């Protein structure tokens, strides 16, 4: 595996590969890699000739200085995992390399970016659009891989790719979970041992809500989930929205959508976890 730290070297390496007719799979990450990321690399490996993984904690998508400062940075361990996973290129630039000048672009991300994370974290999705558009431009991927834990993020990236005219396939990959059900996240390492014990209840309650939803209204299901999570004194729901999987718009009745997804954000102390669940049988 080659570690590339400059945009110019990344561009020239992928240009040579594309000139030979090779396909490029891009896996954008912020490092602190876990098995969820590696599942994206495996998928990219199986579908492309060249696999590029970017490792970059993107400052423009953090709307909270403490979150940026405490975001785990584990470059050496990340490189070892990527080497073992068969990635061809790890792109690990500095902030100055990616943002030699402040990026002042404002993307018209539309309604998909206005709700949930968009409402709670002003500027977050614009920052995601800034970095992902740069990564797409540098690496000219045939396909780019994103995990469904950040369900809304995928819709936002699809919108960015459409308005910017990027010609690539965006591949949404299933959430990877710990054996106890907790959605894998780089933030999980910040949980105290006690919080880590409590956290899997988020996924359990979401899973159990499938059964509750089968004979109850959407509004009642939302309340049921919120009440059960908040019953743990260690956890506080920031939002639980049931939305249409394509438009990300909240729905009021099961009949209003062909594919409902429940998206939750929960605070455990100062750690913010997200998860989601599809309600496939409600229509
Ligand atoms: O999902 C993430 O880890 C980040 O938002 C991404 C897509 C790598 C952009 O920084």
mmCIF file of C-alpha atoms and ligand atoms in Angstrom:
data_model
loop_
_atom_site.group_PDB
_atom_site.id
_atom_site.type_symbol
_atom_site.label_atom_id
_atom_site.label_comp_id
_atom_site.label_asym_id
_atom_site.label_seq_id
_atom_site.Cartn_x
_atom_site.Cartn_y
_atom_site.Cartn_z
ATOM 1 C CA UNK A 1 0.000 0.000 0.000
ATOM 2 C CA UNK A 2 1.194 3.454 -0.899
ATOM 3 C CA UNK A 3 0.718 6.348 1.550
ATOM 4 C CA UNK A 4 0.115 9.570 -0.383
ATOM 5 C CA UNK A 5 0.113 12.919 1.383
ATOM 6 C CA UNK A 6 -0.218 15.421 -1.458
ATOM 7 C CA UNK A 7 -3.090 16.192 -3.785
ATOM 8 C CA UNK A 8 -0.774 16.362 -6.807
ATOM 9 C CA UNK A 9 0.600 12.848 -6.221
ATOM 10 C CA UNK A 10 -2.905 11.457 -5.705
ATOM 11 C CA UNK A 11 -4.153 13.121 -8.896
ATOM 12 C CA UNK A 12 -1.253 11.861 -11.017
ATOM 13 C CA UNK A 13 -1.488 8.318 -9.598
ATOM 14 C CA UNK A 14 -5.214 7.965 -10.306
ATOM 15 C CA UNK A 15 -4.873 9.638 -13.698
ATOM 16 C CA UNK A 16 -2.347 6.973 -14.720
ATOM 17 C CA UNK A 17 -4.686 4.221 -13.493
ATOM 18 C CA UNK A 18 -7.677 5.686 -15.334
ATOM 19 C CA UNK A 19 -5.639 6.017 -18.525
ATOM 20 C CA UNK A 20 -5.104 2.248 -18.357
ATOM 21 C CA UNK A 21 -8.869 1.755 -18.074
ATOM 22 C CA UNK A 22 -8.738 0.734 -14.399
ATOM 23 C CA UNK A 23 -11.689 1.414 -12.085
ATOM 24 C CA UNK A 24 -11.170 3.374 -8.861
ATOM 25 C CA UNK A 25 -13.044 2.730 -5.614
ATOM 26 C CA UNK A 26 -12.890 5.536 -3.034
ATOM 27 C CA UNK A 27 -13.603 5.067 0.679
ATOM 28 C CA UNK A 28 -13.628 8.464 2.432
ATOM 29 C CA UNK A 29 -12.948 8.219 6.196
ATOM 30 C CA UNK A 30 -11.904 10.370 9.106
ATOM 31 C CA UNK A 31 -9.652 7.607 10.434
ATOM 32 C CA UNK A 32 -9.928 5.831 13.808
ATOM 33 C CA UNK A 33 -10.781 2.897 11.603
ATOM 34 C CA UNK A 34 -12.938 0.037 12.855
ATOM 35 C CA UNK A 35 -14.514 -3.025 11.266
ATOM 36 C CA UNK A 36 -17.298 -0.870 9.794
ATOM 37 C CA UNK A 37 -14.750 1.066 7.717
ATOM 38 C CA UNK A 38 -12.951 -2.123 6.768
ATOM 39 C CA UNK A 39 -16.228 -3.588 5.450
ATOM 40 C CA UNK A 40 -16.398 -0.574 3.079
ATOM 41 C CA UNK A 41 -12.807 -1.213 1.980
ATOM 42 C CA UNK A 42 -13.626 -4.919 1.409
ATOM 43 C CA UNK A 43 -16.610 -3.979 -0.731
ATOM 44 C CA UNK A 44 -14.529 -1.459 -2.702
ATOM 45 C CA UNK A 45 -11.797 -4.097 -3.107
ATOM 46 C CA UNK A 46 -14.264 -6.592 -4.557
ATOM 47 C CA UNK A 47 -15.697 -4.099 -7.090
ATOM 48 C CA UNK A 48 -12.712 -2.041 -8.311
ATOM 49 C CA UNK A 49 -9.178 -2.377 -9.648
ATOM 50 C CA UNK A 50 -7.681 0.338 -7.441
ATOM 51 C CA UNK A 51 -8.854 1.135 -3.900
ATOM 52 C CA UNK A 52 -8.167 4.585 -2.432
ATOM 53 C CA UNK A 53 -8.951 5.237 1.247
ATOM 54 C CA UNK A 54 -8.760 8.803 2.501
ATOM 55 C CA UNK A 55 -7.975 9.414 6.176
ATOM 56 C CA UNK A 56 -8.681 13.042 7.033
ATOM 57 C CA UNK A 57 -10.398 14.633 10.019
ATOM 58 C CA UNK A 58 -12.173 17.379 8.108
ATOM 59 C CA UNK A 59 -12.335 20.539 10.245
ATOM 60 C CA UNK A 60 -15.018 22.260 8.148
ATOM 61 C CA UNK A 61 -17.696 19.713 9.063
ATOM 62 C CA UNK A 62 -17.311 20.152 12.842
ATOM 63 C CA UNK A 63 -19.589 22.763 14.312
ATOM 64 C CA UNK A 64 -18.258 22.042 17.792
ATOM 65 C CA UNK A 65 -14.603 22.787 18.618
ATOM 66 C CA UNK A 66 -14.509 20.212 21.426
ATOM 67 C CA UNK A 67 -15.796 17.481 19.118
ATOM 68 C CA UNK A 68 -13.022 18.307 16.614
ATOM 69 C CA UNK A 69 -10.352 18.441 19.334
ATOM 70 C CA UNK A 70 -11.390 15.124 20.881
ATOM 71 C CA UNK A 71 -11.990 13.234 17.630
ATOM 72 C CA UNK A 72 -9.685 10.166 17.833
ATOM 73 C CA UNK A 73 -6.572 10.260 15.644
ATOM 74 C CA UNK A 74 -4.804 6.924 15.211
ATOM 75 C CA UNK A 75 -2.800 7.134 11.978
ATOM 76 C CA UNK A 76 -0.338 4.324 12.650
ATOM 77 C CA UNK A 77 -3.037 1.807 13.580
ATOM 78 C CA UNK A 78 -5.173 2.990 10.627
ATOM 79 C CA UNK A 79 -2.318 2.353 8.173
ATOM 80 C CA UNK A 80 -1.768 -1.151 9.579
ATOM 81 C CA UNK A 81 -5.479 -1.967 9.167
ATOM 82 C CA UNK A 82 -5.569 -0.578 5.631
ATOM 83 C CA UNK A 83 -2.442 -2.485 4.644
ATOM 84 C CA UNK A 84 -4.035 -5.701 5.946
ATOM 85 C CA UNK A 85 -7.322 -4.974 4.145
ATOM 86 C CA UNK A 86 -5.660 -4.758 0.733
ATOM 87 C CA UNK A 87 -6.184 -1.048 0.062
ATOM 88 C CA UNK A 88 -3.834 0.260 -2.652
ATOM 89 C CA UNK A 89 -3.574 3.892 -1.584
ATOM 90 C CA UNK A 90 -4.027 5.618 1.777
ATOM 91 C CA UNK A 91 -4.472 9.334 1.155
ATOM 92 C CA UNK A 92 -3.509 11.130 4.378
ATOM 93 C CA UNK A 93 -3.151 14.869 3.728
ATOM 94 C CA UNK A 94 -2.667 17.743 6.180
ATOM 95 C CA UNK A 95 -5.342 20.399 6.658
ATOM 96 C CA UNK A 96 -3.116 22.904 4.810
ATOM 97 C CA UNK A 97 -2.830 20.533 1.849
ATOM 98 C CA UNK A 98 -6.606 20.206 1.483
ATOM 99 C CA UNK A 99 -7.447 23.794 2.432
ATOM 100 C CA UNK A 100 -4.545 25.991 1.275
ATOM 101 C CA UNK A 101 -7.199 28.743 1.274
ATOM 102 C CA UNK A 102 -10.395 28.739 3.333
ATOM 103 C CA UNK A 103 -13.160 26.959 1.401
ATOM 104 C CA UNK A 104 -15.986 29.486 1.118
ATOM 105 C CA UNK A 105 -18.216 27.394 -1.163
ATOM 106 C CA UNK A 106 -21.853 27.175 -0.074
ATOM 107 C CA UNK A 107 -23.652 24.193 -1.585
ATOM 108 C CA UNK A 108 -27.346 24.270 -2.374
ATOM 109 C CA UNK A 109 -28.048 20.931 -0.727
ATOM 110 C CA UNK A 110 -31.802 21.429 -0.613
ATOM 111 C CA UNK A 111 -34.314 19.865 1.716
ATOM 112 C CA UNK A 112 -32.380 16.644 2.407
ATOM 113 C CA UNK A 113 -29.875 18.727 4.378
ATOM 114 C CA UNK A 114 -32.362 20.864 6.313
ATOM 115 C CA UNK A 115 -33.673 18.329 8.840
ATOM 116 C CA UNK A 116 -32.152 16.170 11.610
ATOM 117 C CA UNK A 117 -28.334 16.527 11.462
ATOM 118 C CA UNK A 118 -28.750 19.562 9.220
ATOM 119 C CA UNK A 119 -30.954 21.288 11.789
ATOM 120 C CA UNK A 120 -28.901 20.237 14.822
ATOM 121 C CA UNK A 121 -25.428 20.833 13.390
ATOM 122 C CA UNK A 122 -25.501 24.058 11.327
ATOM 123 C CA UNK A 123 -22.839 24.035 8.616
ATOM 124 C CA UNK A 124 -22.043 20.348 9.119
ATOM 125 C CA UNK A 125 -23.359 19.113 5.791
ATOM 126 C CA UNK A 126 -21.859 22.026 3.881
ATOM 127 C CA UNK A 127 -18.489 20.971 5.343
ATOM 128 C CA UNK A 128 -19.130 17.350 4.334
ATOM 129 C CA UNK A 129 -19.991 18.531 0.812
ATOM 130 C CA UNK A 130 -16.786 20.611 0.684
ATOM 131 C CA UNK A 131 -14.481 17.747 1.608
ATOM 132 C CA UNK A 132 -16.266 15.003 -0.334
ATOM 133 C CA UNK A 133 -16.386 17.154 -3.491
ATOM 134 C CA UNK A 134 -12.632 17.722 -3.146
ATOM 135 C CA UNK A 135 -11.999 13.993 -2.637
ATOM 136 C CA UNK A 136 -14.142 13.167 -5.684
ATOM 137 C CA UNK A 137 -12.243 15.719 -7.780
ATOM 138 C CA UNK A 138 -8.806 14.483 -6.631
ATOM 139 C CA UNK A 139 -9.444 10.756 -6.996
ATOM 140 C CA UNK A 140 -12.017 10.631 -9.836
ATOM 141 C CA UNK A 141 -13.621 7.487 -8.434
ATOM 142 C CA UNK A 142 -15.728 5.078 -10.439
ATOM 143 C CA UNK A 143 -17.514 4.284 -7.166
ATOM 144 C CA UNK A 144 -17.482 5.797 -3.664
ATOM 145 C CA UNK A 145 -18.509 3.893 -0.542
ATOM 146 C CA UNK A 146 -20.364 5.224 2.512
ATOM 147 C CA UNK A 147 -21.843 3.506 5.568
ATOM 148 C CA UNK A 148 -25.585 3.682 6.230
ATOM 149 C CA UNK A 149 -25.031 4.599 9.877
ATOM 150 C CA UNK A 150 -24.811 8.155 8.530
ATOM 151 C CA UNK A 151 -27.998 7.627 6.566
ATOM 152 C CA UNK A 152 -28.780 11.282 5.908
ATOM 153 C CA UNK A 153 -25.176 11.990 4.923
ATOM 154 C CA UNK A 154 -25.528 9.609 1.962
ATOM 155 C CA UNK A 155 -28.589 11.497 0.698
ATOM 156 C CA UNK A 156 -26.688 14.784 1.055
ATOM 157 C CA UNK A 157 -23.664 13.413 -0.828
ATOM 158 C CA UNK A 158 -25.923 12.140 -3.616
ATOM 159 C CA UNK A 159 -27.380 15.636 -3.905
ATOM 160 C CA UNK A 160 -23.913 17.245 -3.914
ATOM 161 C CA UNK A 161 -22.730 14.819 -6.620
ATOM 162 C CA UNK A 162 -25.799 15.622 -8.709
ATOM 163 C CA UNK A 163 -25.467 19.405 -8.520
ATOM 164 C CA UNK A 164 -21.697 19.294 -9.079
ATOM 165 C CA UNK A 165 -22.066 16.887 -12.008
ATOM 166 C CA UNK A 166 -19.859 14.080 -10.676
ATOM 167 C CA UNK A 167 -20.226 10.954 -12.762
ATOM 168 C CA UNK A 168 -19.812 8.082 -10.319
ATOM 169 C CA UNK A 169 -21.759 5.458 -8.420
ATOM 170 C CA UNK A 170 -22.414 6.159 -4.744
ATOM 171 C CA UNK A 171 -22.611 2.847 -2.912
ATOM 172 C CA UNK A 172 -24.516 2.719 0.402
ATOM 173 C CA UNK A 173 -23.262 -0.097 2.659
ATOM 174 C CA UNK A 174 -25.093 -1.653 5.638
ATOM 175 C CA UNK A 175 -24.370 -0.595 9.227
ATOM 176 C CA UNK A 176 -21.800 -2.806 10.937
ATOM 177 C CA UNK A 177 -22.613 -3.640 14.551
ATOM 178 C CA UNK A 178 -20.705 -4.894 17.584
ATOM 179 C CA UNK A 179 -21.819 -8.356 18.772
ATOM 180 C CA UNK A 180 -24.108 -6.639 21.332
ATOM 181 C CA UNK A 181 -25.778 -4.589 18.574
ATOM 182 C CA UNK A 182 -24.130 -1.196 19.081
ATOM 183 C CA UNK A 183 -23.537 0.477 15.708
ATOM 184 C CA UNK A 184 -19.794 0.704 15.088
ATOM 185 C CA UNK A 185 -18.534 4.268 15.385
ATOM 186 C CA UNK A 186 -15.183 5.954 15.933
ATOM 187 C CA UNK A 187 -16.861 7.778 18.820
ATOM 188 C CA UNK A 188 -17.562 4.539 20.743
ATOM 189 C CA UNK A 189 -14.002 4.592 22.176
ATOM 190 C CA UNK A 190 -14.924 7.760 24.069
ATOM 191 C CA UNK A 191 -17.657 5.997 26.074
ATOM 192 C CA UNK A 192 -16.861 5.123 29.696
ATOM 193 C CA UNK A 193 -17.102 1.390 30.477
ATOM 194 C CA UNK A 194 -20.526 2.019 32.050
ATOM 195 C CA UNK A 195 -21.795 4.084 29.098
ATOM 196 C CA UNK A 196 -20.504 1.370 26.763
ATOM 197 C CA UNK A 197 -22.668 -1.164 28.640
ATOM 198 C CA UNK A 198 -25.762 1.008 28.336
ATOM 199 C CA UNK A 199 -25.248 2.093 24.683
ATOM 200 C CA UNK A 200 -26.392 -1.170 22.986
ATOM 201 C CA UNK A 201 -29.892 -0.488 24.317
ATOM 202 C CA UNK A 202 -30.269 2.105 21.540
ATOM 203 C CA UNK A 203 -30.047 -0.589 18.850
ATOM 204 C CA UNK A 204 -32.141 -3.029 20.898
ATOM 205 C CA UNK A 205 -34.973 -0.504 21.317
ATOM 206 C CA UNK A 206 -34.877 0.403 17.610
ATOM 207 C CA UNK A 207 -35.042 -3.300 16.735
ATOM 208 C CA UNK A 208 -37.941 -3.927 19.132
ATOM 209 C CA UNK A 209 -39.778 -0.929 17.695
ATOM 210 C CA UNK A 210 -40.263 -2.919 14.471
ATOM 211 C CA UNK A 211 -42.711 -5.157 16.304
ATOM 212 C CA UNK A 212 -44.407 -2.232 18.064
ATOM 213 C CA UNK A 213 -44.753 -0.410 14.725
ATOM 214 C CA UNK A 214 -46.561 -3.367 13.167
ATOM 215 C CA UNK A 215 -49.705 -2.577 15.159
ATOM 216 C CA UNK A 216 -49.269 1.093 16.067
ATOM 217 C CA UNK A 217 -49.225 4.482 14.380
ATOM 218 C CA UNK A 218 -46.034 6.191 13.287
ATOM 219 C CA UNK A 219 -46.492 8.933 15.892
ATOM 220 C CA UNK A 220 -46.974 6.389 18.675
ATOM 221 C CA UNK A 221 -43.904 4.473 17.490
ATOM 222 C CA UNK A 222 -41.755 7.598 17.633
ATOM 223 C CA UNK A 223 -42.867 8.327 21.180
ATOM 224 C CA UNK A 224 -42.379 4.680 22.194
ATOM 225 C CA UNK A 225 -38.724 4.775 21.061
ATOM 226 C CA UNK A 226 -37.975 8.128 22.710
ATOM 227 C CA UNK A 227 -39.580 7.108 26.019
ATOM 228 C CA UNK A 228 -37.705 3.807 26.164
ATOM 229 C CA UNK A 229 -34.295 5.319 25.439
ATOM 230 C CA UNK A 230 -34.858 8.242 27.822
ATOM 231 C CA UNK A 231 -35.862 5.766 30.552
ATOM 232 C CA UNK A 232 -32.115 5.163 30.950
ATOM 233 C CA UNK A 233 -30.822 8.004 33.080
ATOM 234 C CA UNK A 234 -27.483 7.884 31.191
ATOM 235 C CA UNK A 235 -29.108 8.555 27.806
ATOM 236 C CA UNK A 236 -30.922 11.489 26.284
ATOM 237 C CA UNK A 237 -32.512 11.466 22.853
ATOM 238 C CA UNK A 238 -31.691 14.589 20.835
ATOM 239 C CA UNK A 239 -34.133 13.634 18.102
ATOM 240 C CA UNK A 240 -35.925 10.620 16.748
ATOM 241 C CA UNK A 241 -37.410 11.209 13.308
ATOM 242 C CA UNK A 242 -39.076 8.760 10.988
ATOM 243 C CA UNK A 243 -38.374 9.962 7.467
ATOM 244 C CA UNK A 244 -38.783 8.955 3.854
ATOM 245 C CA UNK A 245 -35.581 7.148 2.849
ATOM 246 C CA UNK A 246 -35.078 9.188 -0.349
ATOM 247 C CA UNK A 247 -36.262 12.674 0.554
ATOM 248 C CA UNK A 248 -35.291 12.608 4.265
ATOM 249 C CA UNK A 249 -38.521 14.456 4.993
ATOM 250 C CA UNK A 250 -40.280 13.489 8.229
ATOM 251 C CA UNK A 251 -43.519 11.571 7.645
ATOM 252 C CA UNK A 252 -46.604 11.495 9.863
ATOM 253 C CA UNK A 253 -48.260 8.278 8.712
ATOM 254 C CA UNK A 254 -46.880 4.946 7.565
ATOM 255 C CA UNK A 255 -48.940 5.293 4.374
ATOM 256 C CA UNK A 256 -47.092 8.529 3.449
ATOM 257 C CA UNK A 257 -43.896 6.748 2.380
ATOM 258 C CA UNK A 258 -42.781 3.633 0.563
ATOM 259 C CA UNK A 259 -39.658 3.315 2.683
ATOM 260 C CA UNK A 260 -39.616 4.643 6.232
ATOM 261 C CA UNK A 261 -36.359 4.992 8.169
ATOM 262 C CA UNK A 262 -36.130 5.935 11.829
ATOM 263 C CA UNK A 263 -33.046 8.051 12.602
ATOM 264 C CA UNK A 264 -31.984 8.646 16.191
ATOM 265 C CA UNK A 265 -29.350 10.745 17.920
ATOM 266 C CA UNK A 266 -28.599 10.034 21.560
ATOM 267 C CA UNK A 267 -26.288 11.757 24.031
ATOM 268 C CA UNK A 268 -24.412 9.603 26.520
ATOM 269 C CA UNK A 269 -22.599 12.159 28.663
ATOM 270 C CA UNK A 270 -20.709 14.251 26.107
ATOM 271 C CA UNK A 271 -20.675 11.530 23.441
ATOM 272 C CA UNK A 272 -23.214 11.850 20.650
ATOM 273 C CA UNK A 273 -24.201 8.564 18.994
ATOM 274 C CA UNK A 274 -26.395 8.040 15.953
ATOM 275 C CA UNK A 275 -28.187 4.975 14.642
ATOM 276 C CA UNK A 276 -31.125 4.149 12.378
ATOM 277 C CA UNK A 277 -33.539 1.427 11.415
ATOM 278 C CA UNK A 278 -35.640 0.665 8.335
ATOM 279 C CA UNK A 279 -39.337 -0.089 8.791
ATOM 280 C CA UNK A 280 -39.853 -2.292 5.749
ATOM 281 C CA UNK A 281 -43.279 -3.746 6.513
ATOM 282 C CA UNK A 282 -45.316 -0.681 7.391
ATOM 283 C CA UNK A 283 -46.803 0.159 3.998
HETATM 284 O O1 LIG B 1 -18.583 9.899 7.434
HETATM 285 C C1 LIG B 1 -17.454 10.393 7.613
HETATM 286 O O2 LIG B 1 -16.572 9.797 8.221
HETATM 287 C C2 LIG B 1 -17.177 11.793 7.068
HETATM 288 O O3 LIG B 1 -18.294 12.599 7.161
HETATM 289 C C3 LIG B 1 -16.617 11.774 5.635
HETATM 290 C C4 LIG B 1 -17.646 11.246 4.643
HETATM 291 C C5 LIG B 1 -15.358 10.936 5.575
HETATM 292 C C6 LIG B 1 -16.258 13.201 5.201
HETATM 293 O O4 LIG B 1 -15.301 13.770 6.041
#
